[in-house]
Short mmCIF file of N, CA, C and O in Angstrom, two decimals:
data_model
loop_
_atom_site.label_atom_id
_atom_site.label_comp_id
_atom_site.label_asym_id
_atom_site.label_seq_id
_atom_site.Cartn_x
_atom_site.Cartn_y
_atom_site.Cartn_z
N MET A 1 152.97 6.68 -154.96
CA MET A 1 152.64 5.28 -154.74
C MET A 1 152.61 4.60 -156.10
O MET A 1 152.12 5.17 -157.07
N THR A 2 153.11 3.39 -156.14
CA THR A 2 153.05 2.60 -157.36
C THR A 2 151.84 1.68 -157.31
O THR A 2 151.22 1.50 -156.25
N LYS A 3 151.53 1.08 -158.45
CA LYS A 3 150.41 0.14 -158.50
C LYS A 3 150.68 -1.05 -157.57
O LYS A 3 149.78 -1.52 -156.87
N ALA A 4 151.91 -1.53 -157.53
CA ALA A 4 152.26 -2.66 -156.66
C ALA A 4 152.05 -2.28 -155.19
O ALA A 4 151.56 -3.09 -154.40
N GLU A 5 152.42 -1.05 -154.84
CA GLU A 5 152.22 -0.60 -153.45
C GLU A 5 150.73 -0.46 -153.12
O GLU A 5 150.32 -0.81 -152.02
N LEU A 6 149.95 0.01 -154.10
CA LEU A 6 148.51 0.09 -153.89
C LEU A 6 147.92 -1.30 -153.66
O LEU A 6 147.16 -1.52 -152.72
N SER A 7 148.31 -2.25 -154.49
CA SER A 7 147.82 -3.62 -154.35
C SER A 7 148.19 -4.18 -152.98
O SER A 7 147.35 -4.77 -152.30
N ALA A 8 149.43 -3.99 -152.57
CA ALA A 8 149.88 -4.49 -151.25
C ALA A 8 149.08 -3.85 -150.13
O ALA A 8 148.69 -4.53 -149.17
N LEU A 9 148.81 -2.55 -150.23
CA LEU A 9 148.04 -1.85 -149.20
C LEU A 9 146.63 -2.40 -149.12
O LEU A 9 146.13 -2.65 -148.03
N LEU A 10 145.98 -2.64 -150.26
CA LEU A 10 144.63 -3.19 -150.25
C LEU A 10 144.59 -4.60 -149.69
O LEU A 10 143.70 -4.95 -148.92
N HIS A 11 145.58 -5.41 -150.05
CA HIS A 11 145.64 -6.79 -149.55
C HIS A 11 145.97 -6.86 -148.06
O HIS A 11 145.70 -7.87 -147.41
N LYS A 12 146.53 -5.79 -147.53
CA LYS A 12 146.87 -5.72 -146.10
C LYS A 12 145.63 -5.90 -145.22
O LYS A 12 145.73 -6.31 -144.06
N THR A 13 144.45 -5.60 -145.76
CA THR A 13 143.21 -5.73 -145.01
C THR A 13 142.81 -7.18 -144.77
O THR A 13 141.96 -7.47 -143.95
N LYS A 14 143.42 -8.09 -145.53
CA LYS A 14 143.13 -9.53 -145.42
C LYS A 14 141.67 -9.87 -145.71
O LYS A 14 141.07 -10.72 -145.06
N ILE A 15 141.11 -9.14 -146.68
CA ILE A 15 139.78 -9.47 -147.21
C ILE A 15 139.94 -9.67 -148.70
O ILE A 15 140.97 -9.30 -149.27
N PRO A 16 138.95 -10.26 -149.37
CA PRO A 16 139.08 -10.48 -150.82
C PRO A 16 139.29 -9.17 -151.59
O PRO A 16 138.60 -8.17 -151.35
N VAL A 17 140.28 -9.19 -152.49
CA VAL A 17 140.59 -8.03 -153.34
C VAL A 17 140.69 -8.53 -154.77
O VAL A 17 141.37 -9.51 -155.04
N ASN A 18 139.98 -7.84 -155.67
CA ASN A 18 140.05 -8.16 -157.10
C ASN A 18 140.33 -6.90 -157.89
O ASN A 18 139.83 -5.84 -157.58
N GLU A 19 141.13 -7.06 -158.94
CA GLU A 19 141.37 -5.95 -159.86
C GLU A 19 140.45 -6.12 -161.07
O GLU A 19 140.36 -7.19 -161.64
N GLY A 20 139.78 -5.05 -161.44
CA GLY A 20 138.91 -5.07 -162.61
C GLY A 20 137.48 -5.39 -162.28
O GLY A 20 136.63 -4.53 -162.25
N VAL A 21 137.21 -6.65 -162.03
CA VAL A 21 135.85 -7.09 -161.69
C VAL A 21 135.93 -8.07 -160.52
O VAL A 21 136.93 -8.73 -160.32
N THR A 22 134.83 -8.19 -159.81
CA THR A 22 134.76 -9.15 -158.73
C THR A 22 134.77 -10.57 -159.30
O THR A 22 134.05 -10.85 -160.26
N SER A 23 135.58 -11.42 -158.75
CA SER A 23 135.61 -12.81 -159.22
C SER A 23 134.31 -13.51 -158.80
O SER A 23 133.65 -13.10 -157.85
N ASN A 24 133.96 -14.54 -159.54
CA ASN A 24 132.77 -15.33 -159.18
C ASN A 24 132.88 -15.84 -157.74
O ASN A 24 131.90 -15.91 -157.02
N GLN A 25 134.08 -16.21 -157.33
CA GLN A 25 134.32 -16.74 -155.99
C GLN A 25 134.01 -15.71 -154.91
O GLN A 25 133.53 -16.04 -153.84
N ASN A 26 134.26 -14.42 -155.20
CA ASN A 26 134.08 -13.37 -154.20
C ASN A 26 132.78 -12.59 -154.32
O ASN A 26 132.51 -11.69 -153.54
N MET A 27 131.95 -12.94 -155.30
CA MET A 27 130.75 -12.14 -155.60
C MET A 27 129.85 -11.93 -154.38
O MET A 27 129.32 -10.85 -154.18
N ASN A 28 129.68 -12.91 -153.56
CA ASN A 28 128.80 -12.81 -152.38
C ASN A 28 129.57 -12.78 -151.07
O ASN A 28 129.04 -13.15 -150.04
N THR A 29 130.82 -12.33 -151.14
CA THR A 29 131.65 -12.23 -149.95
C THR A 29 131.71 -10.77 -149.50
O THR A 29 131.94 -9.88 -150.31
N PHE A 30 131.49 -10.55 -148.22
CA PHE A 30 131.51 -9.20 -147.66
C PHE A 30 132.31 -9.19 -146.38
O PHE A 30 132.18 -10.12 -145.60
N PRO A 31 133.12 -8.18 -146.16
CA PRO A 31 133.45 -7.12 -147.10
C PRO A 31 134.40 -7.60 -148.19
O PRO A 31 135.07 -8.62 -148.04
N ARG A 32 134.48 -6.81 -149.27
CA ARG A 32 135.40 -7.10 -150.36
C ARG A 32 135.79 -5.79 -151.03
O ARG A 32 135.09 -4.78 -150.92
N ILE A 33 136.91 -5.84 -151.75
CA ILE A 33 137.43 -4.67 -152.46
C ILE A 33 137.59 -5.02 -153.93
O ILE A 33 138.08 -6.11 -154.27
N VAL A 34 137.20 -4.07 -154.78
CA VAL A 34 137.45 -4.18 -156.22
C VAL A 34 138.07 -2.85 -156.65
O VAL A 34 137.59 -1.78 -156.24
N TYR A 35 139.13 -2.90 -157.45
CA TYR A 35 139.75 -1.67 -157.92
C TYR A 35 140.11 -1.78 -159.39
O TYR A 35 140.33 -2.87 -159.90
N TRP A 36 140.08 -0.64 -160.09
CA TRP A 36 140.40 -0.61 -161.51
C TRP A 36 140.84 0.79 -161.90
O TRP A 36 140.50 1.77 -161.24
N ASP A 37 141.61 0.86 -162.97
CA ASP A 37 142.05 2.16 -163.47
C ASP A 37 141.04 2.70 -164.46
O ASP A 37 140.45 1.96 -165.23
N TYR A 38 140.84 4.02 -164.41
CA TYR A 38 139.91 4.64 -165.35
C TYR A 38 140.46 5.89 -166.01
O TYR A 38 139.81 6.46 -166.88
N ILE A 39 141.66 6.31 -165.61
CA ILE A 39 142.33 7.42 -166.29
C ILE A 39 143.80 7.05 -166.44
O ILE A 39 144.44 6.61 -165.48
N TRP A 40 144.34 7.25 -167.64
CA TRP A 40 145.78 7.11 -167.89
C TRP A 40 146.29 8.47 -168.35
O TRP A 40 145.71 9.08 -169.23
N GLU A 41 147.39 8.90 -167.78
CA GLU A 41 147.98 10.17 -168.18
C GLU A 41 149.48 10.00 -168.31
O GLU A 41 150.15 9.55 -167.37
N ASP A 42 150.02 10.32 -169.50
CA ASP A 42 151.47 10.29 -169.67
C ASP A 42 152.07 11.46 -168.94
O ASP A 42 151.57 12.58 -168.99
N ILE A 43 153.17 11.20 -168.24
CA ILE A 43 153.91 12.27 -167.59
C ILE A 43 155.36 12.15 -168.02
O ILE A 43 155.89 11.04 -168.15
N THR A 44 155.98 13.28 -168.25
CA THR A 44 157.38 13.30 -168.68
C THR A 44 158.27 13.31 -167.46
O THR A 44 158.12 14.14 -166.57
N ALA A 45 159.18 12.36 -167.44
CA ALA A 45 160.16 12.32 -166.35
C ALA A 45 161.43 13.02 -166.84
O ALA A 45 161.54 13.42 -168.00
N SER A 46 162.41 13.15 -165.98
CA SER A 46 163.67 13.77 -166.41
C SER A 46 164.27 12.94 -167.54
O SER A 46 164.14 11.72 -167.59
N GLY A 47 164.94 13.59 -168.46
CA GLY A 47 165.55 12.87 -169.56
C GLY A 47 164.56 12.51 -170.65
O GLY A 47 164.81 11.66 -171.49
N GLN A 48 163.35 13.12 -170.62
CA GLN A 48 162.31 12.90 -171.62
C GLN A 48 161.77 11.47 -171.66
O GLN A 48 161.24 11.02 -172.65
N GLU A 49 161.95 10.73 -170.58
CA GLU A 49 161.32 9.42 -170.48
C GLU A 49 159.91 9.62 -169.96
O GLU A 49 159.60 10.62 -169.33
N TYR A 50 159.06 8.65 -170.25
CA TYR A 50 157.66 8.78 -169.86
C TYR A 50 157.28 7.76 -168.81
O TYR A 50 157.76 6.63 -168.81
N ASP A 51 156.43 8.17 -167.93
CA ASP A 51 155.76 7.30 -166.99
C ASP A 51 154.26 7.47 -167.24
O ASP A 51 153.84 8.38 -167.95
N THR A 52 153.49 6.59 -166.64
CA THR A 52 152.04 6.72 -166.72
C THR A 52 151.50 6.94 -165.33
O THR A 52 151.80 6.18 -164.41
N LYS A 53 150.74 8.02 -165.19
CA LYS A 53 150.01 8.24 -163.95
C LYS A 53 148.61 7.69 -164.20
O LYS A 53 147.92 8.09 -165.13
N ALA A 54 148.20 6.74 -163.39
CA ALA A 54 146.89 6.13 -163.54
C ALA A 54 146.04 6.45 -162.32
O ALA A 54 146.52 6.45 -161.19
N THR A 55 144.78 6.77 -162.57
CA THR A 55 143.84 7.00 -161.50
C THR A 55 142.98 5.75 -161.34
O THR A 55 142.41 5.26 -162.32
N TYR A 56 142.96 5.24 -160.13
CA TYR A 56 142.20 4.02 -159.82
C TYR A 56 140.99 4.36 -158.97
O TYR A 56 141.07 5.21 -158.08
N GLN A 57 139.89 3.69 -159.25
CA GLN A 57 138.77 3.71 -158.32
C GLN A 57 138.92 2.48 -157.45
O GLN A 57 139.16 1.38 -157.95
N VAL A 58 138.78 2.69 -156.15
CA VAL A 58 138.78 1.60 -155.19
C VAL A 58 137.37 1.53 -154.61
O VAL A 58 136.88 2.51 -154.04
N SER A 59 136.72 0.39 -154.77
CA SER A 59 135.36 0.19 -154.26
C SER A 59 135.39 -0.83 -153.14
O SER A 59 136.01 -1.89 -153.28
N PHE A 60 134.73 -0.49 -152.06
CA PHE A 60 134.66 -1.34 -150.87
C PHE A 60 133.19 -1.69 -150.65
O PHE A 60 132.36 -0.79 -150.51
N TYR A 61 132.87 -2.98 -150.66
CA TYR A 61 131.48 -3.43 -150.50
C TYR A 61 131.34 -4.12 -149.15
O TYR A 61 132.17 -4.96 -148.78
N SER A 62 130.27 -3.78 -148.42
CA SER A 62 130.04 -4.39 -147.11
C SER A 62 128.55 -4.47 -146.83
O SER A 62 127.73 -3.86 -147.52
N LYS A 63 128.21 -5.20 -145.81
CA LYS A 63 126.81 -5.34 -145.38
C LYS A 63 126.45 -4.35 -144.29
O LYS A 63 125.29 -4.26 -143.89
N ALA A 64 127.43 -3.61 -143.78
CA ALA A 64 127.18 -2.64 -142.71
C ALA A 64 127.91 -1.34 -143.01
O ALA A 64 129.01 -1.36 -143.56
N PRO A 65 127.33 -0.20 -142.62
CA PRO A 65 128.04 1.05 -142.78
C PRO A 65 129.22 1.11 -141.80
O PRO A 65 129.20 0.47 -140.76
N ARG A 66 130.24 1.84 -142.19
CA ARG A 66 131.44 2.00 -141.33
C ARG A 66 132.00 0.64 -140.89
O ARG A 66 132.38 0.44 -139.73
N ASP A 67 132.05 -0.26 -141.82
CA ASP A 67 132.61 -1.60 -141.56
C ASP A 67 134.01 -1.46 -140.97
O ASP A 67 134.78 -0.58 -141.38
N LYS A 68 134.35 -2.29 -140.02
CA LYS A 68 135.64 -2.17 -139.34
C LYS A 68 136.81 -2.33 -140.33
O LYS A 68 137.87 -1.73 -140.16
N LYS A 69 136.62 -3.11 -141.39
CA LYS A 69 137.69 -3.28 -142.37
C LYS A 69 137.85 -2.02 -143.24
O LYS A 69 138.95 -1.70 -143.68
N LEU A 70 136.77 -1.27 -143.45
CA LEU A 70 136.88 0.00 -144.16
C LEU A 70 137.66 0.99 -143.31
O LEU A 70 138.52 1.71 -143.81
N LEU A 71 137.38 1.02 -142.02
CA LEU A 71 138.11 1.90 -141.11
C LEU A 71 139.58 1.50 -141.05
O LEU A 71 140.48 2.36 -140.99
N GLU A 72 139.84 0.21 -141.10
CA GLU A 72 141.22 -0.29 -141.13
C GLU A 72 141.92 0.16 -142.41
O GLU A 72 143.07 0.62 -142.37
N LEU A 73 141.24 0.02 -143.53
CA LEU A 73 141.80 0.47 -144.82
C LEU A 73 142.11 1.95 -144.77
O LEU A 73 143.18 2.39 -145.21
N ARG A 74 141.22 2.73 -144.22
CA ARG A 74 141.44 4.18 -144.09
C ARG A 74 142.68 4.47 -143.25
O ARG A 74 143.48 5.35 -143.58
N ALA A 75 142.87 3.72 -142.20
CA ALA A 75 144.06 3.89 -141.35
C ALA A 75 145.34 3.57 -142.13
O ALA A 75 146.33 4.29 -142.03
N TYR A 76 145.31 2.50 -142.93
CA TYR A 76 146.47 2.15 -143.77
C TYR A 76 146.77 3.25 -144.77
O TYR A 76 147.93 3.57 -145.04
N LEU A 77 145.72 3.81 -145.37
CA LEU A 77 145.91 4.91 -146.32
C LEU A 77 146.54 6.11 -145.63
O LEU A 77 147.48 6.72 -146.16
N ARG A 78 146.08 6.43 -144.45
CA ARG A 78 146.65 7.55 -143.71
C ARG A 78 148.12 7.32 -143.39
O ARG A 78 148.95 8.22 -143.51
N GLU A 79 148.44 6.09 -142.97
CA GLU A 79 149.84 5.76 -142.67
C GLU A 79 150.72 5.95 -143.90
O GLU A 79 151.89 6.29 -143.78
N ALA A 80 150.15 5.72 -145.08
CA ALA A 80 150.89 5.87 -146.34
C ALA A 80 150.87 7.32 -146.84
O ALA A 80 151.39 7.61 -147.92
N GLY A 81 150.26 8.22 -146.06
CA GLY A 81 150.21 9.63 -146.43
C GLY A 81 149.14 9.95 -147.46
O GLY A 81 149.20 10.98 -148.13
N MET A 82 148.15 9.07 -147.60
CA MET A 82 147.08 9.27 -148.58
C MET A 82 145.79 9.57 -147.83
O MET A 82 145.44 8.88 -146.87
N HIS A 83 145.09 10.59 -148.28
CA HIS A 83 143.87 11.03 -147.60
C HIS A 83 142.77 11.27 -148.63
O HIS A 83 142.32 12.41 -148.81
N PRO A 84 142.31 10.23 -149.29
CA PRO A 84 141.28 10.42 -150.32
C PRO A 84 139.93 10.76 -149.70
O PRO A 84 139.64 10.41 -148.55
N VAL A 85 139.11 11.44 -150.48
CA VAL A 85 137.72 11.65 -150.10
C VAL A 85 137.01 10.34 -150.35
O VAL A 85 137.10 9.77 -151.43
N ILE A 86 136.33 9.82 -149.34
CA ILE A 86 135.64 8.53 -149.46
C ILE A 86 134.13 8.80 -149.54
O ILE A 86 133.56 9.42 -148.64
N TYR A 87 133.54 8.32 -150.61
CA TYR A 87 132.11 8.50 -150.83
C TYR A 87 131.38 7.22 -150.38
O TYR A 87 131.96 6.14 -150.43
N HIS A 88 130.13 7.36 -149.99
CA HIS A 88 129.34 6.23 -149.52
C HIS A 88 127.95 6.25 -150.16
O HIS A 88 127.38 7.31 -150.36
N GLU A 89 127.46 5.07 -150.43
CA GLU A 89 126.09 4.94 -150.91
C GLU A 89 125.55 3.59 -150.48
O GLU A 89 126.32 2.65 -150.23
N TYR A 90 124.24 3.50 -150.38
CA TYR A 90 123.59 2.23 -150.10
C TYR A 90 122.92 1.79 -151.40
O TYR A 90 122.15 2.55 -151.99
N VAL A 91 123.25 0.59 -151.86
CA VAL A 91 122.68 0.07 -153.10
C VAL A 91 121.49 -0.81 -152.72
O VAL A 91 121.66 -1.97 -152.31
N GLU A 92 120.31 -0.22 -152.82
CA GLU A 92 119.08 -0.89 -152.39
C GLU A 92 118.87 -2.23 -153.09
O GLU A 92 118.53 -3.22 -152.47
N GLU A 93 119.10 -2.23 -154.40
CA GLU A 93 118.88 -3.44 -155.19
C GLU A 93 119.69 -4.64 -154.67
O GLU A 93 119.21 -5.76 -154.63
N ASP A 94 120.94 -4.37 -154.27
CA ASP A 94 121.83 -5.43 -153.80
C ASP A 94 121.90 -5.55 -152.29
O ASP A 94 122.54 -6.46 -151.76
N LYS A 95 121.30 -4.57 -151.60
CA LYS A 95 121.32 -4.54 -150.12
C LYS A 95 122.76 -4.51 -149.59
O LYS A 95 123.12 -5.22 -148.66
N VAL A 96 123.60 -3.65 -150.20
CA VAL A 96 124.99 -3.52 -149.77
C VAL A 96 125.38 -2.05 -149.66
O VAL A 96 124.80 -1.19 -150.33
N PHE A 97 126.33 -1.80 -148.82
CA PHE A 97 126.94 -0.48 -148.70
C PHE A 97 128.15 -0.44 -149.62
O PHE A 97 128.94 -1.38 -149.64
N HIS A 98 128.26 0.63 -150.38
CA HIS A 98 129.37 0.79 -151.34
C HIS A 98 130.08 2.07 -150.95
O HIS A 98 129.52 3.16 -150.99
N SER A 99 131.34 1.93 -150.58
CA SER A 99 132.20 3.08 -150.30
C SER A 99 133.27 3.08 -151.38
O SER A 99 133.77 2.02 -151.75
N TYR A 100 133.61 4.27 -151.88
CA TYR A 100 134.57 4.30 -152.99
C TYR A 100 135.36 5.60 -152.96
O TYR A 100 134.93 6.62 -152.42
N PHE A 101 136.55 5.52 -153.56
CA PHE A 101 137.44 6.67 -153.62
C PHE A 101 138.41 6.49 -154.78
O PHE A 101 138.54 5.39 -155.31
N ALA A 102 139.07 7.57 -155.17
CA ALA A 102 140.05 7.55 -156.25
C ALA A 102 141.45 7.77 -155.69
O ALA A 102 141.62 8.53 -154.74
N LEU A 103 142.42 7.09 -156.30
CA LEU A 103 143.84 7.28 -155.95
C LEU A 103 144.65 7.33 -157.23
O LEU A 103 144.40 6.55 -158.15
N GLU A 104 145.64 8.21 -157.27
CA GLU A 104 146.55 8.26 -158.40
C GLU A 104 147.81 7.49 -158.05
O GLU A 104 148.34 7.61 -156.95
N VAL A 105 148.28 6.69 -159.00
CA VAL A 105 149.50 5.90 -158.81
C VAL A 105 150.36 6.04 -160.07
O VAL A 105 149.88 6.40 -161.15
N ILE A 106 151.63 5.72 -159.92
CA ILE A 106 152.57 5.72 -161.05
C ILE A 106 152.75 4.26 -161.49
O ILE A 106 153.02 3.39 -160.67
N GLU A 107 152.57 4.05 -162.78
CA GLU A 107 152.73 2.69 -163.31
C GLU A 107 154.02 2.58 -164.08
O GLU A 107 154.48 3.49 -164.68
#
C-alpha cells in the first residue's frame, strides 16, 4: 500500500481525517481520524534504487466504543488485505474512546 492509497482508504469513511495533528476545525468532531508516520526505513529496490517504508499510526477517536465508522474502516482494511491489530483505550480526561493501529506503507 502506498501513502496515497492509505489516505484514500481513510477518507473513504467520510469522516474528518487529518495527517499529523487534528485541525482546530476537527478538534471536537467525533468520530475522527488522525494519522502520522513514526518510523522511516530505507529499503533497497532492484537496481539499487531506494524506497522508504514508513510505519504510520492511525488513531480513531469516538464517543462510543465499537463506533460504526470504526467497524466500517476495519472492513475497508480487510478488503485491502490489511489486518492490523487494533488497540482500544478510554481516555478519561477527554471522555473519548481511542482506537489505534499501525500500518506500513511505501512512500
